[in-house]
Short mmCIF file of C-alpha atoms in Angstrom, two decimals:
data_model
loop_
_atom_site.label_atom_id
_atom_site.label_comp_id
_atom_site.label_asym_id
_atom_site.label_seq_id
_atom_site.Cartn_x
_atom_site.Cartn_y
_atom_site.Cartn_z
CA UNK A 18 161.97 193.02 181.73
CA UNK A 19 162.54 193.11 185.41
CA UNK A 20 160.17 192.61 188.19
CA UNK A 21 161.96 192.98 191.62
CA UNK A 22 164.94 190.54 191.52
CA UNK A 23 163.15 188.21 188.78
CA UNK A 24 164.13 188.43 184.97
CA UNK A 25 160.97 188.24 182.81
CA UNK A 26 162.57 188.30 179.50
CA UNK A 27 160.78 185.71 177.23
CA UNK A 28 163.37 182.92 178.23
CA UNK A 29 162.85 183.71 181.64
CA UNK A 30 159.04 183.59 181.41
CA UNK A 31 159.36 180.17 180.25
CA UNK A 32 160.71 179.32 183.24
CA UNK A 33 158.51 180.94 185.38
CA UNK A 34 155.58 179.32 183.39
CA UNK A 35 157.12 176.08 184.17
CA UNK A 36 157.04 176.59 187.89
CA UNK A 37 153.82 178.28 187.69
CA UNK A 38 152.55 174.89 186.57
CA UNK A 39 154.48 173.00 188.87
CA UNK A 40 153.28 174.97 191.69
CA UNK A 41 149.43 175.07 190.57
CA UNK A 42 149.78 171.29 190.13
CA UNK A 43 150.87 170.78 193.85
CA UNK A 44 147.80 172.94 194.61
CA UNK A 45 145.48 170.84 192.39
CA UNK A 46 146.59 167.38 194.04
CA UNK A 47 146.27 168.99 197.53
CA UNK A 48 142.93 170.50 196.90
CA UNK A 49 141.83 167.25 195.34
CA UNK A 50 143.16 165.22 198.44
CA UNK A 51 141.24 167.24 200.98
CA UNK A 52 138.25 167.25 198.56
CA UNK A 53 138.34 163.49 198.91
CA UNK A 54 138.60 163.52 202.34
CA UNK A 55 135.62 165.38 202.66
CA UNK A 56 133.83 163.17 200.89
CA UNK A 57 135.11 160.19 202.67
CA UNK A 58 134.38 162.02 206.19
CA UNK A 59 130.47 162.66 205.00
CA UNK A 60 130.02 158.87 203.62
CA UNK A 61 132.09 156.96 206.12
CA UNK A 62 132.69 158.67 209.48
CA UNK A 63 129.11 157.99 210.92
CA UNK A 64 130.73 159.51 214.19
CA UNK A 65 131.04 163.23 212.82
CA UNK A 66 128.46 165.55 214.26
CA UNK A 67 125.38 166.97 212.52
CA UNK A 68 127.24 170.23 212.78
CA UNK A 69 130.48 168.92 211.31
CA UNK A 70 128.61 167.35 208.64
CA UNK A 71 127.07 170.58 207.57
CA UNK A 72 130.32 172.15 207.59
CA UNK A 73 132.25 169.38 205.45
CA UNK A 74 129.34 169.46 203.11
CA UNK A 75 129.08 173.18 202.58
CA UNK A 76 132.97 173.05 202.21
CA UNK A 77 132.79 170.23 199.63
CA UNK A 78 130.98 172.61 197.60
CA UNK A 79 133.52 175.61 197.81
CA UNK A 80 136.19 172.65 197.15
CA UNK A 81 134.40 171.58 193.65
CA UNK A 82 134.44 175.13 192.81
CA UNK A 83 138.12 175.64 193.83
CA UNK A 84 138.80 172.38 191.94
CA UNK A 85 137.14 173.71 188.89
CA UNK A 86 139.14 176.83 188.55
CA UNK A 87 142.55 175.52 189.49
CA UNK A 88 142.02 172.57 186.90
CA UNK A 89 141.14 175.03 184.16
CA UNK A 90 144.18 176.95 184.89
CA UNK A 91 146.33 174.00 185.03
CA UNK A 92 145.12 172.04 181.92
CA UNK A 93 143.66 175.10 179.50
CA UNK A 94 145.44 178.23 180.54
CA UNK A 95 149.23 178.11 181.21
CA UNK A 96 150.24 175.01 179.21
CA UNK A 97 148.69 177.38 176.24
CA UNK A 98 150.15 180.61 177.44
CA UNK A 99 147.00 181.94 178.01
CA UNK A 100 147.04 184.44 180.53
CA UNK A 101 144.31 186.58 179.75
CA UNK A 102 141.56 185.82 182.58
CA UNK A 103 143.94 183.94 184.40
CA UNK A 104 143.91 186.01 187.64
CA UNK A 105 140.04 185.55 187.59
CA UNK A 106 140.52 181.71 187.86
CA UNK A 107 143.01 182.20 190.67
CA UNK A 108 141.30 184.30 192.53
CA UNK A 109 137.88 182.29 192.17
CA UNK A 110 139.88 179.54 193.69
CA UNK A 111 140.99 181.36 196.18
CA UNK A 112 137.41 182.77 197.31
CA UNK A 113 136.27 179.07 197.25
CA UNK A 114 138.90 177.86 199.67
CA UNK A 115 138.96 180.75 201.59
CA UNK A 116 135.10 180.57 202.22
CA UNK A 117 135.37 177.01 203.39
CA UNK A 118 138.55 177.95 205.95
CA UNK A 119 135.95 180.97 206.97
CA UNK A 120 133.32 178.16 208.04
CA UNK A 121 136.04 176.69 210.25
CA UNK A 122 136.87 180.13 212.00
CA UNK A 123 133.73 180.91 214.37
CA UNK A 124 132.59 177.85 216.09
CA UNK A 125 134.80 175.26 217.42
CA UNK A 126 135.37 173.65 214.38
CA UNK A 127 138.81 175.00 214.16
CA UNK A 128 139.82 171.68 215.98
CA UNK A 129 138.46 169.77 213.45
CA UNK A 130 141.31 167.70 211.80
CA UNK A 131 139.91 168.50 208.07
CA UNK A 132 141.09 172.33 209.04
CA UNK A 133 144.67 172.19 208.44
CA UNK A 134 143.97 170.67 205.29
CA UNK A 135 142.16 173.30 204.35
CA UNK A 136 144.62 176.05 205.46
CA UNK A 137 147.54 174.14 203.46
CA UNK A 138 145.45 173.96 200.55
CA UNK A 139 144.90 178.00 200.97
CA UNK A 140 148.37 178.68 201.12
CA UNK A 141 149.38 176.47 198.16
CA UNK A 142 146.75 177.99 195.94
CA UNK A 143 147.70 181.60 197.25
CA UNK A 144 151.27 180.60 196.40
CA UNK A 145 150.11 179.34 192.98
CA UNK A 146 148.41 182.84 192.30
CA UNK A 147 151.27 184.67 193.54
CA UNK A 148 153.55 182.89 191.20
CA UNK A 149 150.91 183.19 188.41
CA UNK A 150 150.79 186.94 188.95
CA UNK A 151 154.50 187.46 187.54
CA UNK A 152 153.05 186.08 184.30
CA UNK A 153 150.92 188.80 183.65
#
């Protein structure tokens, strides 16, 4: 089976799964690192404003949800080639990271040092989702 320039015959699908796992691993690690950064900012940085504290707290909740979805896909679904429902996990993770990203857009929070991390996580999750769609 061919999709675009990518051969999705069984042997190539195994390679695609390996790439999907690799990309998703990077997305999970990046998301986990940003989650730790948010936690650190909330617990240790007394200089952040009340507004930043509220944004970071809400984003941390979003990140917990994103990590749950990404981790489930990485540890349970991809290694076992269980692709039914995988799209939902990817989309749930993307929605959670997008929710955090959207919090930064309105007020002047886009100047926050956390904002570029959130954008990078969103792009990595989107790349993982795009590659994961090739498995369906």
